[in-house]
């Protein structure tokens, strides 16, 4: 696995620091928002599978009562390195009516996933929907989608690690990295 890495874009140490900062910001904003305060609960909705690791680290630094709802979305099936369009393939969010929801995704690329899921959550009757992405690619479509929290701005390159995959592999790499061209160009 390690020999497939081209370069480390964001090290695990930098990720850990930034995740901590994001969590503090989310906690502060939630407590100071209208209708917020320590007594208002959150529902955290990670978009599976990519946001699983980021979300697990993030929420352990958010000391607010919360439930977790799950959504599975596919957009880069198999060996794709470009979006094939977002589709919800699993939904276990629980009752979102009146809830303050924080949508957590790994990366903003075409923006299709966040747009789709945000609309779904709002239509489910959530009182508020905020959005947090770990990475945002440097491309116009990613900047056009409004999100509340962004961990890192990255170049428009295909990345894996820290939850992000290629063909469902590499999610367990602790750093965010690019892969050598021959790995992604290999035919099945
Ligand atoms: P969007 O819907 O914004 O085009 O893309 C969002 C989803 O596509 C992400 O949640 C992620 O699953 C996948 N994706 C987008 N860019 C990348 C990338 O560079 N690497 C990986 N592994 N997945 C990506
Ligand atoms: Mg995803």
Coordinates of N, CA and C and ligand atoms in Angstrom, one line a residue:
X1 N 0.8 -1.2 0.0 CA 0.0 0.0 0.0 C 0.9 1.3 0.0
X2 N 1.9 1.3 0.9 CA 2.7 2.4 1.0 C 3.5 2.7 -0.3
X3 N 3.8 1.7 -1.0 CA 4.6 1.9 -2.2 C 3.8 2.5 -3.4
X4 N 2.5 2.6 -3.2 CA 1.6 3.2 -4.2 C 1.5 4.7 -4.0
X5 N 2.0 5.2 -2.9 CA 1.9 6.6 -2.6 C 2.8 7.5 -3.5
X6 N 2.3 8.5 -4.1 CA 3.2 9.4 -4.9 C 3.7 10.5 -3.9
X7 N 2.8 11.2 -3.2 CA 3.2 12.2 -2.2 C 2.2 12.4 -1.2
X8 N 2.7 12.8 0.0 CA 1.8 13.1 1.1 C 1.4 14.6 1.0
X9 N 0.1 14.8 0.9 CA -0.4 16.1 0.7 C -0.7 16.7 2.1
X10 N -1.3 16.0 3.0 CA -1.5 16.5 4.4 C -1.2 15.3 5.4
X11 N -0.3 15.6 6.3 CA 0.1 14.6 7.2 C -0.9 14.4 8.3
X12 N -0.8 13.2 9.0 CA -1.8 12.9 10.0 C -1.7 13.9 11.2
X13 N -0.5 14.5 11.4 CA -0.4 15.5 12.5 C -1.1 16.8 12.2
X14 N -1.0 17.2 10.9 CA -1.7 18.4 10.5 C -3.2 18.2 10.5
X15 N -3.6 17.0 10.1 CA -5.1 16.6 10.1 C -5.6 16.7 11.6
X16 N -4.8 16.1 12.5 CA -5.3 16.1 13.9 C -5.5 17.5 14.4
X17 N -4.5 18.4 14.1 CA -4.6 19.7 14.6 C -5.8 20.4 14.1
X18 N -6.0 20.3 12.8 CA -7.1 21.0 12.1 C -8.5 20.4 12.6
X19 N -8.6 19.1 12.8 CA -9.8 18.5 13.2 C -10.2 19.1 14.6
X20 N -9.2 19.2 15.4 CA -9.4 19.8 16.7 C -10.0 21.2 16.6
X21 N -9.4 22.0 15.8 CA -9.8 23.4 15.6 C -11.2 23.5 15.1
X22 N -11.5 22.6 14.1 CA -12.9 22.6 13.5 C -13.9 22.2 14.6
X23 N -13.6 21.3 15.4 CA -14.5 20.8 16.5 C -14.8 22.0 17.5
X24 N -13.7 22.7 17.8 CA -13.9 23.9 18.7 C -14.8 24.9 18.1
X25 N -14.6 25.2 16.8 CA -15.4 26.2 16.1 C -16.9 25.7 16.0
X26 N -17.1 24.5 15.7 CA -18.5 23.9 15.6 C -19.1 24.0 17.0
X27 N -18.4 23.7 18.0 CA -19.0 23.7 19.4 C -19.3 25.2 19.8
X28 N -18.4 26.1 19.5 CA -18.7 27.5 19.9 C -19.8 28.1 19.1
X29 N -19.9 27.8 17.8 CA -21.0 28.3 17.0 C -22.3 27.7 17.4
X30 N -22.3 26.5 17.7 CA -23.6 25.8 18.1 C -24.1 26.5 19.4
X31 N -23.2 26.7 20.3 CA -23.6 27.2 21.6 C -24.0 28.7 21.5
X32 N -23.5 29.4 20.5 CA -23.9 30.8 20.4 C -25.0 31.1 19.4
X33 N -25.5 30.0 18.7 CA -26.5 30.2 17.6 C -27.8 30.4 18.3
X34 N -28.7 31.2 17.6 CA -30.1 31.4 18.1 C -30.7 30.1 18.3
X35 N -31.3 29.9 19.4 CA -32.0 28.6 19.6 C -30.9 27.5 20.0
X36 N -29.7 27.9 20.1 CA -28.6 27.0 20.5 C -28.5 26.9 22.0
X37 N -27.3 26.8 22.5 CA -27.1 26.6 23.9 C -26.9 25.1 24.2
X38 N -26.3 24.9 25.4 CA -25.9 23.5 25.7 C -27.0 22.5 25.7
X39 N -28.3 23.0 25.8 CA -29.4 22.0 25.9 C -29.9 21.6 24.5
X40 N -29.5 22.3 23.4 CA -29.9 21.9 22.1 C -29.0 20.8 21.5
X41 N -29.6 19.7 21.2 CA -28.8 18.5 20.7 C -28.5 18.7 19.3
X42 N -27.5 17.9 18.9 CA -27.1 17.8 17.5 C -27.5 16.4 16.9
X43 N -27.7 16.3 15.6 CA -27.6 15.0 15.0 C -26.5 15.2 13.9
X44 N -25.5 14.3 14.1 CA -24.3 14.3 13.2 C -24.6 13.3 12.1
X45 N -24.5 13.7 10.8 CA -24.7 12.8 9.7 C -23.5 12.7 8.8
X46 N -22.7 11.7 9.1 CA -21.5 11.5 8.2 C -22.0 10.8 6.9
X47 N -21.4 11.2 5.8 CA -21.7 10.6 4.5 C -20.7 9.4 4.3
X48 N -21.3 8.2 4.3 CA -20.4 7.0 4.2 C -20.1 6.7 2.8
X49 N -19.0 6.2 2.6 CA -18.1 5.7 3.6 C -16.9 6.6 3.9
X50 N -16.7 7.6 3.0 CA -15.5 8.4 3.0 C -15.4 9.3 4.3
X51 N -16.5 9.7 4.9 CA -16.4 10.6 6.0 C -16.3 9.9 7.4
X52 N -16.3 8.6 7.3 CA -16.3 7.8 8.6 C -15.2 8.1 9.5
X53 N -14.0 8.2 9.0 CA -12.8 8.3 9.9 C -12.7 9.8 10.4
X54 N -12.9 10.7 9.5 CA -13.0 12.1 9.8 C -14.0 12.4 10.9
X55 N -15.2 11.9 10.7 CA -16.3 12.1 11.6 C -16.0 11.5 13.0
X56 N -15.4 10.3 13.0 CA -15.1 9.7 14.3 C -14.1 10.5 15.1
X57 N -13.2 11.1 14.4 CA -12.2 11.9 15.1 C -12.8 13.3 15.6
X58 N -13.6 13.9 14.6 CA -14.2 15.2 14.9 C -15.1 15.2 16.1
X59 N -16.1 14.2 16.1 CA -17.1 14.3 17.2 C -16.6 14.0 18.6
X60 N -15.4 13.4 18.7 CA -14.9 13.1 20.0 C -14.3 14.4 20.6
X61 N -14.3 15.5 19.8 CA -13.9 16.8 20.4 C -15.0 17.8 20.5
X62 N -16.3 17.3 20.3 CA -17.4 18.1 20.4 C -18.3 17.7 21.6
X63 N -18.1 18.4 22.7 CA -18.8 17.9 23.9 C -20.2 18.4 24.0
X64 N -21.1 18.0 23.1 CA -22.5 18.4 23.0 C -23.3 17.1 22.9
X65 N -24.4 17.1 23.5 CA -25.3 15.9 23.3 C -25.6 15.7 21.9
X66 N -25.4 14.5 21.4 CA -25.6 14.3 19.9 C -26.1 12.9 19.6
X67 N -26.8 12.8 18.5 CA -27.2 11.5 18.0 C -26.4 11.4 16.7
X68 N -26.2 10.2 16.2 CA -25.6 10.0 14.9 C -26.6 9.3 13.9
X69 N -26.7 9.9 12.7 CA -27.5 9.3 11.7 C -26.6 9.0 10.5
X70 N -26.9 7.9 9.8 CA -26.0 7.5 8.7 C -26.6 7.7 7.3
X71 N -25.8 8.1 6.4 CA -26.3 8.1 5.0 C -25.1 7.6 4.2
X72 N -25.5 6.7 3.2 CA -24.4 6.2 2.3 C -24.7 6.7 0.9
X73 N -23.7 7.3 0.3 CA -23.8 7.9 -1.0 C -22.7 7.3 -1.9
X74 N -23.0 7.0 -3.1 CA -22.0 6.6 -4.0 C -21.9 7.6 -5.1
X75 N -20.6 7.9 -5.5 CA -20.4 8.9 -6.6 C -19.2 8.5 -7.4
X76 N -18.2 7.8 -6.8 CA -17.0 7.4 -7.5 C -16.9 5.9 -7.4
X77 N -17.9 5.2 -8.0 CA -17.9 3.7 -7.9 C -16.6 3.0 -8.5
X78 N -16.2 2.0 -7.8 CA -15.1 1.2 -8.4 C -13.8 2.0 -8.6
X79 N -13.3 1.9 -9.8 CA -12.0 2.5 -10.1 C -12.1 3.9 -10.6
X80 N -13.3 4.6 -10.4 CA -13.5 5.9 -10.9 C -12.6 6.9 -10.2
X81 N -12.1 7.9 -11.0 CA -11.3 9.0 -10.4 C -12.0 10.3 -10.7
X82 N -13.3 10.2 -11.2 CA -14.1 11.4 -11.5 C -15.5 11.0 -11.1
X83 N -16.3 12.0 -10.7 CA -17.7 11.7 -10.2 C -18.6 11.2 -11.3
X84 N -19.3 10.1 -11.0 CA -20.3 9.5 -11.9 C -21.7 10.0 -11.5
X85 N -21.8 11.0 -10.7 CA -23.1 11.5 -10.2 C -23.5 10.8 -8.9
X86 N -24.1 11.6 -8.0 CA -24.3 11.1 -6.6 C -25.6 10.4 -6.5
X87 N -25.6 9.3 -5.7 CA -26.8 8.5 -5.5 C -26.8 8.0 -4.1
X88 N -27.9 8.2 -3.4 CA -28.1 7.7 -2.0 C -28.3 6.2 -2.1
X89 N -27.5 5.4 -1.4 CA -27.7 3.9 -1.5 C -28.0 3.4 -0.1
X90 N -28.1 4.2 0.9 CA -28.5 3.7 2.2 C -28.8 4.9 3.1
X91 N -29.9 4.7 4.0 CA -30.3 5.8 4.8 C -30.7 5.3 6.2
X92 N -30.0 5.8 7.2 CA -30.4 5.4 8.6 C -30.2 6.7 9.4
X93 N -30.9 7.7 9.1 CA -30.7 9.0 9.8 C -31.5 9.1 11.0
X94 N -32.6 8.3 11.2 CA -33.5 8.5 12.3 C -34.4 9.7 12.0
X95 N -35.3 10.1 13.0 CA -36.2 11.2 12.8 C -35.5 12.5 12.9
X96 N -35.5 13.3 11.8 CA -34.7 14.5 11.9 C -35.6 15.8 12.1
X97 N -36.9 15.5 12.3 CA -37.8 16.7 12.5 C -37.4 17.5 13.7
X98 N -37.1 18.8 13.4 CA -36.8 19.7 14.5 C -35.3 19.6 15.0
X99 N -34.5 18.8 14.4 CA -33.2 18.5 14.9 C -32.2 19.5 14.2
X100 N -31.1 19.8 15.0 CA -30.0 20.6 14.5 C -29.0 19.6 13.9
X101 N -28.9 19.7 12.6 CA -28.1 18.6 11.9 C -26.7 19.2 11.4
X102 N -25.7 18.4 11.6 CA -24.4 18.7 11.0 C -24.0 17.6 10.1
X103 N -24.0 18.0 8.8 CA -23.7 17.0 7.7 C -22.1 17.0 7.6
X104 N -21.5 15.8 7.6 CA -20.1 15.7 7.6 C -19.7 14.9 6.3
X105 N -18.9 15.6 5.5 CA -18.4 14.8 4.3 C -16.9 14.9 4.2
X106 N -16.3 14.0 3.4 CA -14.9 14.0 3.3 C -14.3 15.1 2.4
X107 N -15.0 15.3 1.2 CA -14.4 16.2 0.2 C -15.4 16.8 -0.7
X108 N -15.2 18.0 -1.0 CA -16.1 18.8 -1.9 C -15.4 18.8 -3.3
X109 N -16.0 18.2 -4.2 CA -15.4 18.1 -5.6 C -16.4 18.8 -6.6
X110 N -17.3 18.0 -7.2 CA -18.3 18.6 -8.1 C -19.3 19.3 -7.2
X111 N -19.4 19.0 -6.0 CA -20.5 19.6 -5.1 C -21.8 18.8 -5.1
X112 N -21.9 17.9 -6.0 CA -23.2 17.1 -6.2 C -23.6 16.4 -4.9
X113 N -22.7 15.8 -4.2 CA -23.1 15.0 -3.0 C -23.7 16.0 -1.9
X114 N -22.9 17.0 -1.6 CA -23.4 17.9 -0.6 C -24.7 18.6 -0.9
X115 N -24.8 19.0 -2.2 CA -26.1 19.6 -2.6 C -27.3 18.6 -2.4
X116 N -27.1 17.4 -2.9 CA -28.1 16.4 -2.8 C -28.5 16.1 -1.4
X117 N -27.5 15.9 -0.5 CA -27.8 15.4 0.8 C -28.3 16.6 1.7
X118 N -27.9 17.8 1.4 CA -28.4 19.0 2.2 C -29.9 19.1 1.9
X119 N -30.3 19.0 0.7 CA -31.7 19.1 0.3 C -32.5 18.0 1.0
X120 N -32.0 16.8 1.0 CA -32.6 15.6 1.6 C -32.9 15.9 3.1
X121 N -31.8 16.4 3.7 CA -31.9 16.6 5.2 C -32.9 17.7 5.5
X122 N -32.9 18.8 4.7 CA -33.9 19.8 4.9 C -35.3 19.3 4.7
X123 N -35.5 18.5 3.6 CA -36.8 18.0 3.3 C -37.3 17.0 4.4
X124 N -36.3 16.5 5.2 CA -36.7 15.6 6.3 C -37.2 16.4 7.6
X125 N -37.2 17.7 7.5 CA -37.8 18.5 8.6 C -36.8 19.0 9.6
X126 N -35.5 18.9 9.3 CA -34.5 19.4 10.2 C -34.7 20.9 10.5
X127 N -34.4 21.3 11.7 CA -34.6 22.7 12.1 C -33.5 23.5 11.5
X128 N -32.3 23.0 11.4 CA -31.1 23.6 10.8 C -30.2 22.6 10.3
X129 N -29.5 22.9 9.2 CA -28.6 22.0 8.6 C -27.3 22.8 8.3
X130 N -26.2 22.4 9.0 CA -24.9 22.9 8.8 C -24.0 21.9 8.1
X131 N -23.0 22.3 7.4 CA -22.2 21.4 6.6 C -20.7 21.5 6.9
X132 N -20.0 20.4 7.1 CA -18.6 20.4 7.4 C -17.9 19.5 6.4
X133 N -16.9 19.9 5.7 CA -16.2 19.0 4.8 C -14.7 19.1 5.2
X134 N -14.0 18.0 5.2 CA -12.6 18.0 5.5 C -11.8 18.7 4.4
X135 N -12.1 18.4 3.2 CA -11.3 18.9 2.0 C -12.2 19.6 1.0
X136 N -11.6 20.7 0.4 CA -12.3 21.3 -0.7 C -11.3 21.5 -1.8
X137 N -11.7 20.9 -3.0 CA -10.8 21.0 -4.2 C -10.8 22.4 -4.8
X138 N -9.7 22.8 -5.4 CA -9.6 24.1 -6.0 C -10.2 24.0 -7.4
X139 N -11.5 24.0 -7.5 CA -12.2 24.1 -8.8 C -13.5 24.8 -8.6
X140 N -14.0 25.5 -9.6 CA -15.2 26.4 -9.5 C -16.4 25.7 -8.9
X141 N -16.7 24.4 -9.4 CA -17.9 23.8 -8.9 C -17.9 23.5 -7.4
X142 N -16.7 23.3 -6.8 CA -16.6 23.1 -5.4 C -16.8 24.4 -4.6
X143 N -16.3 25.5 -5.2 CA -16.5 26.8 -4.5 C -17.9 27.3 -4.6
X144 N -18.7 26.8 -5.5 CA -20.0 27.3 -5.7 C -21.0 26.8 -4.6
X145 N -20.7 25.7 -4.0 CA -21.6 25.1 -3.0 C -21.2 25.7 -1.6
X146 N -22.3 26.2 -1.0 CA -22.0 26.8 0.4 C -21.8 25.8 1.4
X147 N -20.7 25.8 2.1 CA -20.5 25.0 3.3 C -20.1 25.8 4.5
X148 N -20.3 25.3 5.7 CA -20.0 26.2 6.9 C -18.6 26.0 7.4
X149 N -18.1 24.8 7.2 CA -16.7 24.5 7.7 C -15.9 23.7 6.7
X150 N -14.7 24.2 6.5 CA -13.8 23.5 5.6 C -12.5 23.2 6.3
X151 N -12.0 22.0 6.3 CA -10.7 21.7 6.9 C -9.5 22.2 6.1
X152 N -9.4 21.8 4.9 CA -8.2 22.2 4.1 C -8.7 22.4 2.6
X153 N -8.1 23.4 2.0 CA -8.2 23.7 0.6 C -7.1 22.9 -0.1
X154 N -7.4 22.1 -1.1 CA -6.4 21.3 -1.8 C -6.4 21.5 -3.3
X155 N -5.3 21.2 -4.0 CA -5.4 21.3 -5.5 C -6.3 20.3 -6.1
X156 N -6.7 20.5 -7.3 CA -7.7 19.7 -8.0 C -7.0 18.4 -8.4
X157 N -6.7 17.5 -7.4 CA -6.1 16.2 -7.7 C -6.9 15.1 -7.0
X158 N -6.7 13.9 -7.5 CA -7.4 12.8 -6.8 C -6.6 12.3 -5.6
X159 N -7.2 12.3 -4.5 CA -6.5 12.0 -3.2 C -7.1 10.8 -2.5
X160 N -6.4 10.1 -1.7 CA -6.9 9.0 -0.9 C -6.3 9.1 0.5
X161 N -6.8 8.2 1.4 CA -6.3 8.1 2.7 C -7.3 8.8 3.7
X162 N -7.1 8.5 5.0 CA -8.0 9.1 6.0 C -9.5 9.0 5.7
X163 N -9.8 7.9 5.2 CA -11.2 7.6 4.8 C -11.5 7.6 3.3
X164 N -10.7 8.3 2.6 CA -10.9 8.4 1.1 C -10.3 7.2 0.4
X165 N -11.0 6.7 -0.6 CA -10.6 5.5 -1.2 C -10.3 5.6 -2.7
X166 N -9.6 4.5 -3.2 CA -9.6 4.3 -4.6 C -10.1 2.8 -4.7
X167 N -11.2 2.5 -5.4 CA -11.7 1.2 -5.5 C -11.9 0.5 -4.2
X168 N -12.2 1.4 -3.2 CA -12.5 0.9 -1.8 C -11.3 0.6 -1.0
X169 N -10.1 0.8 -1.5 CA -8.8 0.6 -0.8 C -8.2 1.9 -0.3
X170 N -7.2 1.9 0.5 CA -6.4 3.0 1.0 C -7.1 3.9 2.0
X171 N -8.4 3.5 2.4 CA -9.1 4.3 3.4 C -8.3 4.4 4.8
X172 N -7.6 3.3 5.1 CA -6.9 3.2 6.4 C -5.5 3.9 6.4
X173 N -5.1 4.6 5.3 CA -3.9 5.3 5.3 C -4.1 6.5 6.3
X174 N -3.2 6.8 7.2 CA -3.4 7.9 8.1 C -3.2 9.3 7.6
X175 N -2.5 9.4 6.5 CA -2.3 10.7 5.8 C -3.2 10.8 4.6
X176 N -3.3 12.1 4.1 CA -4.0 12.3 2.8 C -2.9 12.4 1.7
X177 N -3.0 11.5 0.7 CA -1.9 11.4 -0.2 C -2.5 11.3 -1.7
X178 N -1.5 11.5 -2.6 CA -1.9 11.2 -4.0 C -1.2 9.8 -4.3
X179 N -1.8 9.2 -5.3 CA -1.3 7.8 -5.8 C -0.5 8.0 -7.0
X180 N 0.4 7.1 -7.2 CA 1.2 7.0 -8.4 C 0.3 6.8 -9.6
X181 N 0.6 7.4 -10.7 CA -0.3 7.3 -11.9 C -0.6 5.9 -12.3
X182 N 0.4 5.0 -12.2 CA 0.2 3.6 -12.7 C -0.9 2.9 -11.9
X183 N -1.1 3.3 -10.6 CA -2.0 2.6 -9.8 C -3.5 2.9 -10.2
X184 N -3.7 4.2 -10.5 CA -5.1 4.6 -10.9 C -5.4 4.3 -12.3
X185 N -4.3 4.2 -13.1 CA -4.5 3.9 -14.6 C -4.6 2.4 -14.9
X186 N -4.2 1.6 -13.9 CA -4.2 0.2 -14.2 C -5.6 -0.3 -14.6
X187 N -5.8 -1.1 -15.6 CA -7.1 -1.6 -15.9 C -7.5 -2.8 -15.0
X188 N -8.8 -3.0 -14.8 CA -9.2 -4.0 -13.9 C -8.7 -5.4 -14.1
Ligands
LIG1 P1 -18.8 15.5 -5.3 O1 -20.2 15.0 -5.2 O2 -18.5 16.8 -4.6 O3 -18.3 15.5 -6.7 O4 -17.8 14.5 -4.7 C1 -18.0 14.1 -3.4 C2 -17.6 12.7 -3.2 O5 -16.8 12.1 -4.3 C3 -16.8 12.6 -2.0 O6 -17.6 12.4 -0.9 C4 -15.9 11.4 -2.3 O7 -16.5 10.2 -1.9 C5 -15.7 11.4 -3.8 N1 -14.5 12.1 -4.2 C6 -14.4 13.4 -4.7 N2 -13.1 13.7 -4.9 C7 -12.4 12.6 -4.5 C8 -11.0 12.4 -4.4 O8 -10.1 13.2 -4.8 N3 -10.6 11.2 -3.9 C9 -11.5 10.3 -3.5 N4 -11.0 9.2 -3.0 N5 -12.8 10.5 -3.5 C10 -13.3 11.7 -4.0
LIG2 MG1 -18.2 10.5 -0.3

